[in-house]
Amino acid sequence: MKFGRKAPLPRWWHSGDPGRTAFFNALSSTFPVGEKFFMTSVRHFRDGAPEPLRSQIDDFLYQESMHSREHVVFNRQAEDVGYDIAPLEDRARRTIAWVKRRSPIQQLAATCALEHFTATLAHDALADPAHLAGATDEAKRLWQWHAIEEVEHKAVAFDTYLHAAREMTRLRRWLKRSTVMFVTTMRFHYVIFRNTADLLRQDGCNNFATWRRLLGYLYGRPGPLRLLLKGVFVYMRPGFHPWELDDRPLLAKSLALLEQPRSQAA
């Protein structure tokens, strides 16, 4: 699927609100470089993976490449309405470069953590329309499509990690992924909030009133980051697996809505 090819993106495309728009634009600015990293870290372990995991990795790589393509377009649309996205992309690039100095298994563990973030945000966006309520139709469809595919492949990096770390003790596997999740959570919030602040500064809205409204959205209701932090503790539980939350009914419902003609869906 392709998005945003026919009409320009409004500057404040989410609810006419600079804060919500800045948050989602900040997320999008990290996706092209982030998803390239995800692909590289999982592909490193592909050749030794058994079926069906190897085929799932191939599907994961394809979906992530499509996400990167669409968010490149989305980011260029943000630039078209006057935002300077380059500093945000550079910040994400520096963070990924820092992670890539670690071992392949640590890079894979970081991918697992970030994939859990995207799957958690995706589930909540699909389950509660309030997350994207007020967004323009085309932007909403992009984020819904991305959310569906993130849920579809939410366990691929994790299962690849379990296979790659199969010779570790269960305790060591758990300690590694939990430690990496803790560090990743700190870095993720730093990058996203710095990126959000950069965009708000460009709008002349990096002030207390805008942040109060935005933090109410992020940690109050609907609370995407509040739910994400809850998901971090779920992830750190020994024996966790992404598919212990069965999203298949939600996926089927969301995909049916997405595949409606645009006029009918609106």
Coordinates of C-alpha atoms in Angstrom, one line a residue:
M1 CA 0.0 0.0 0.0
K2 CA 1.1 3.6 -0.7
F3 CA 0.1 6.7 1.1
G4 CA 0.4 10.5 0.8
R5 CA 1.1 10.6 -3.0
K6 CA -1.9 12.7 -4.0
A7 CA -2.4 15.4 -1.4
P8 CA -0.1 17.5 0.7
L9 CA 0.1 16.9 4.5
P10 CA -1.3 19.7 6.6
R11 CA 1.2 21.2 9.0
W12 CA -0.7 20.2 12.1
W13 CA -2.2 17.0 10.6
H14 CA -3.2 15.4 14.0
S15 CA -6.2 17.2 15.4
G16 CA -4.9 20.6 14.4
D17 CA -2.6 20.2 17.4
P18 CA 1.1 21.0 17.3
G19 CA 2.0 18.7 20.2
R20 CA 0.3 15.5 18.9
T21 CA 1.6 16.3 15.4
A22 CA 5.1 16.8 16.7
F23 CA 5.1 13.5 18.6
F24 CA 4.1 11.4 15.7
N25 CA 6.4 13.3 13.3
A26 CA 9.2 12.7 15.8
L27 CA 8.4 8.9 15.8
S28 CA 8.3 8.9 12.0
S29 CA 11.6 10.6 11.7
T30 CA 13.3 7.6 13.4
F31 CA 11.6 4.9 11.3
P32 CA 13.7 4.8 8.1
V33 CA 17.1 4.5 9.9
G34 CA 15.6 2.4 12.7
E35 CA 13.9 -0.1 10.5
K36 CA 17.1 -0.5 8.4
F37 CA 18.8 -1.4 11.7
F38 CA 16.1 -3.9 12.6
M39 CA 16.5 -5.6 9.2
T40 CA 20.2 -5.8 9.6
S41 CA 20.2 -7.2 13.1
V42 CA 17.6 -9.9 12.3
R43 CA 19.1 -10.8 8.9
H44 CA 22.4 -11.5 10.6
F45 CA 20.9 -14.7 12.2
R46 CA 18.7 -15.7 9.2
D47 CA 20.9 -18.4 7.7
G48 CA 21.0 -20.5 10.8
A49 CA 17.3 -20.2 11.5
P50 CA 15.0 -23.2 11.1
E51 CA 11.7 -23.1 9.3
P52 CA 9.2 -21.6 9.7
L53 CA 11.3 -18.9 11.4
R54 CA 13.5 -18.3 8.3
S55 CA 10.4 -17.6 6.2
Q56 CA 9.0 -15.3 8.9
I57 CA 12.3 -13.4 8.8
D58 CA 12.0 -12.9 5.1
D59 CA 8.4 -11.6 5.5
F60 CA 9.6 -9.3 8.3
L61 CA 12.4 -7.9 6.1
Y62 CA 9.9 -7.2 3.3
Q63 CA 7.4 -5.5 5.6
E64 CA 10.0 -3.4 7.3
S65 CA 11.4 -2.2 3.9
M66 CA 7.9 -1.1 3.0
H67 CA 7.5 0.8 6.3
S68 CA 10.7 2.6 5.6
R69 CA 9.6 3.6 2.1
E70 CA 6.3 5.0 3.3
H71 CA 7.8 6.9 6.2
V72 CA 10.4 8.4 3.9
V73 CA 7.5 9.9 1.9
F74 CA 5.7 11.0 5.2
N75 CA 8.9 12.7 6.4
R76 CA 9.4 14.5 3.1
Q77 CA 5.8 15.7 3.4
A78 CA 6.6 17.2 6.8
E79 CA 9.6 18.9 5.2
D80 CA 7.3 20.2 2.4
V81 CA 5.2 22.2 5.0
G82 CA 8.3 23.7 6.5
Y83 CA 9.8 21.4 9.1
D84 CA 13.5 20.7 9.3
I85 CA 13.6 16.9 9.8
A86 CA 17.3 16.4 9.2
P87 CA 18.4 17.1 12.8
L88 CA 15.9 14.5 14.0
E89 CA 17.1 11.9 11.6
D90 CA 20.7 12.7 12.6
R91 CA 19.8 12.1 16.2
A92 CA 18.3 8.7 15.4
R93 CA 21.3 7.9 13.2
R94 CA 23.7 8.6 16.1
T95 CA 21.8 6.5 18.5
I96 CA 21.8 3.6 16.0
A97 CA 25.5 4.0 15.5
W98 CA 26.0 3.7 19.2
V99 CA 24.0 0.5 19.3
K100 CA 25.9 -1.0 16.4
R101 CA 29.1 -0.9 18.4
R102 CA 27.6 -3.7 20.5
S103 CA 27.7 -7.4 19.7
P104 CA 25.2 -8.9 17.1
I105 CA 23.2 -10.6 19.9
Q106 CA 23.0 -7.3 21.8
Q107 CA 21.9 -5.5 18.6
L108 CA 19.2 -8.2 18.2
A109 CA 18.1 -7.7 21.8
A110 CA 17.7 -4.0 21.2
T111 CA 15.6 -4.8 18.1
C112 CA 13.4 -7.0 20.2
A113 CA 12.9 -4.2 22.7
L114 CA 12.1 -1.6 20.0
E115 CA 9.8 -4.1 18.2
H116 CA 8.0 -4.6 21.5
F117 CA 7.5 -0.8 21.7
T118 CA 6.1 -0.6 18.2
A119 CA 3.9 -3.6 18.7
T120 CA 2.6 -2.1 22.0
L121 CA 1.9 1.2 20.4
A122 CA 0.4 -0.5 17.4
H123 CA -2.0 -2.7 19.4
D124 CA -3.2 0.3 21.4
A125 CA -3.7 2.5 18.3
L126 CA -5.8 -0.3 16.7
A127 CA -7.8 -1.1 19.8
D128 CA -8.6 2.5 20.8
P129 CA -9.6 4.9 18.0
A130 CA -8.9 7.8 20.4
H131 CA -5.1 7.5 19.7
L132 CA -5.6 8.7 16.1
A133 CA -8.9 10.6 16.4
G134 CA -8.7 13.9 14.7
A135 CA -5.9 12.9 12.3
T136 CA -6.4 13.5 8.6
D137 CA -7.8 10.5 6.8
E138 CA -4.6 9.7 4.8
A139 CA -2.3 10.0 7.8
K140 CA -4.6 7.9 9.9
R141 CA -4.6 5.1 7.2
L142 CA -0.8 5.2 7.1
W143 CA -0.4 4.8 10.8
Q144 CA -3.2 2.1 10.9
W145 CA -1.5 0.1 8.1
H146 CA 1.9 0.4 9.9
A147 CA 0.3 -0.7 13.2
I148 CA -1.3 -3.8 11.6
E149 CA 2.0 -5.0 10.1
E150 CA 3.8 -4.3 13.4
V151 CA 1.4 -6.6 15.2
E152 CA 1.6 -9.2 12.4
H153 CA 5.4 -9.6 12.9
K154 CA 5.7 -8.7 16.5
A155 CA 7.3 -12.0 17.6
V156 CA 9.8 -12.5 14.7
A157 CA 12.7 -10.6 16.3
F158 CA 12.0 -12.2 19.6
D159 CA 11.8 -15.7 18.2
T160 CA 15.1 -15.0 16.4
Y161 CA 16.6 -13.9 19.7
L162 CA 15.5 -17.1 21.4
H163 CA 17.0 -19.1 18.6
A164 CA 20.3 -17.1 18.5
A165 CA 20.6 -17.3 22.3
R166 CA 19.6 -20.9 22.6
E167 CA 22.9 -22.0 24.1
M168 CA 22.6 -19.5 26.9
T169 CA 21.0 -20.4 30.2
R170 CA 17.4 -19.2 30.6
L171 CA 18.6 -16.8 33.3
R172 CA 21.3 -15.3 31.1
R173 CA 18.8 -14.9 28.2
W174 CA 16.4 -13.1 30.5
L175 CA 19.0 -10.9 32.1
K176 CA 20.4 -9.8 28.7
R177 CA 17.0 -8.9 27.1
S178 CA 15.8 -7.2 30.3
T179 CA 19.0 -5.1 30.7
V180 CA 18.8 -4.1 27.1
M181 CA 15.1 -3.2 27.4
F182 CA 15.9 -0.9 30.4
V183 CA 18.7 0.9 28.4
T184 CA 16.5 1.0 25.3
T185 CA 13.6 2.5 27.2
M186 CA 15.8 5.4 28.4
R187 CA 17.3 6.1 25.0
F188 CA 13.9 5.9 23.2
H189 CA 12.4 8.5 25.5
Y190 CA 15.4 10.7 25.1
V191 CA 15.3 10.6 21.3
I192 CA 11.6 11.0 21.0
F193 CA 11.3 13.9 23.4
R194 CA 14.3 15.7 22.0
N195 CA 12.8 15.3 18.5
T196 CA 9.4 16.4 19.6
A197 CA 10.9 19.5 21.3
D198 CA 12.8 20.3 18.2
L199 CA 9.6 20.3 16.1
L200 CA 7.7 22.3 18.7
R201 CA 10.5 24.9 18.7
Q202 CA 10.2 25.2 15.0
D203 CA 6.5 26.0 15.5
G204 CA 7.2 28.4 18.3
C205 CA 5.2 26.2 20.6
N206 CA 7.9 24.6 22.8
N207 CA 6.3 25.9 25.9
F208 CA 4.6 24.8 29.1
A209 CA 1.0 24.9 27.8
T210 CA 1.8 22.8 24.7
W211 CA 3.7 20.2 26.8
R212 CA 1.0 20.1 29.4
R213 CA -1.6 19.1 26.7
L214 CA 0.8 16.7 25.0
L215 CA 1.8 14.9 28.2
G216 CA -1.9 14.6 29.1
Y217 CA -2.4 12.9 25.8
L218 CA 0.7 10.7 26.2
Y219 CA 0.3 9.6 29.8
G220 CA -3.3 10.3 30.6
R221 CA -6.0 9.3 28.1
P222 CA -5.6 7.6 25.7
G223 CA -2.0 7.4 27.0
P224 CA 0.2 5.8 24.4
L225 CA 3.4 6.2 26.4
R226 CA 1.7 5.2 29.7
L227 CA 0.6 2.0 28.0
L228 CA 4.1 1.6 26.5
L229 CA 5.7 1.8 30.0
K230 CA 3.2 -0.8 31.2
G231 CA 4.3 -3.0 28.3
V232 CA 8.0 -2.7 29.4
F233 CA 7.2 -4.4 32.7
V234 CA 5.3 -7.1 30.9
Y235 CA 8.3 -7.7 28.6
M236 CA 10.6 -8.1 31.5
R237 CA 8.6 -10.9 33.1
P238 CA 10.4 -14.3 32.9
G239 CA 8.8 -16.5 30.3
F240 CA 7.3 -13.6 28.3
H241 CA 6.4 -14.1 24.7
P242 CA 4.8 -11.5 22.4
W243 CA 2.0 -13.8 21.2
E244 CA 0.7 -14.4 24.8
L245 CA -1.5 -11.5 23.8
D246 CA -3.5 -12.9 20.9
D247 CA -4.1 -9.9 18.5
R248 CA -5.6 -11.9 15.7
P249 CA -9.2 -10.9 16.1
L250 CA -8.1 -7.2 16.4
L251 CA -5.9 -7.6 13.3
A252 CA -8.8 -9.1 11.2
K253 CA -11.1 -6.3 12.2
S254 CA -8.6 -3.6 11.6
L255 CA -7.5 -5.0 8.2
A256 CA -11.1 -5.2 7.0
L257 CA -11.6 -1.5 7.9
L258 CA -8.3 -0.5 6.2
E259 CA -9.2 -2.4 3.0
Q260 CA -12.5 -0.5 2.6
P261 CA -12.6 2.1 -0.2
R262 CA -11.3 5.4 1.1
S263 CA -14.7 7.1 0.7
Q264 CA -16.4 4.4 2.6
A265 CA -13.8 4.2 5.4
A266 CA -14.0 7.9 5.9

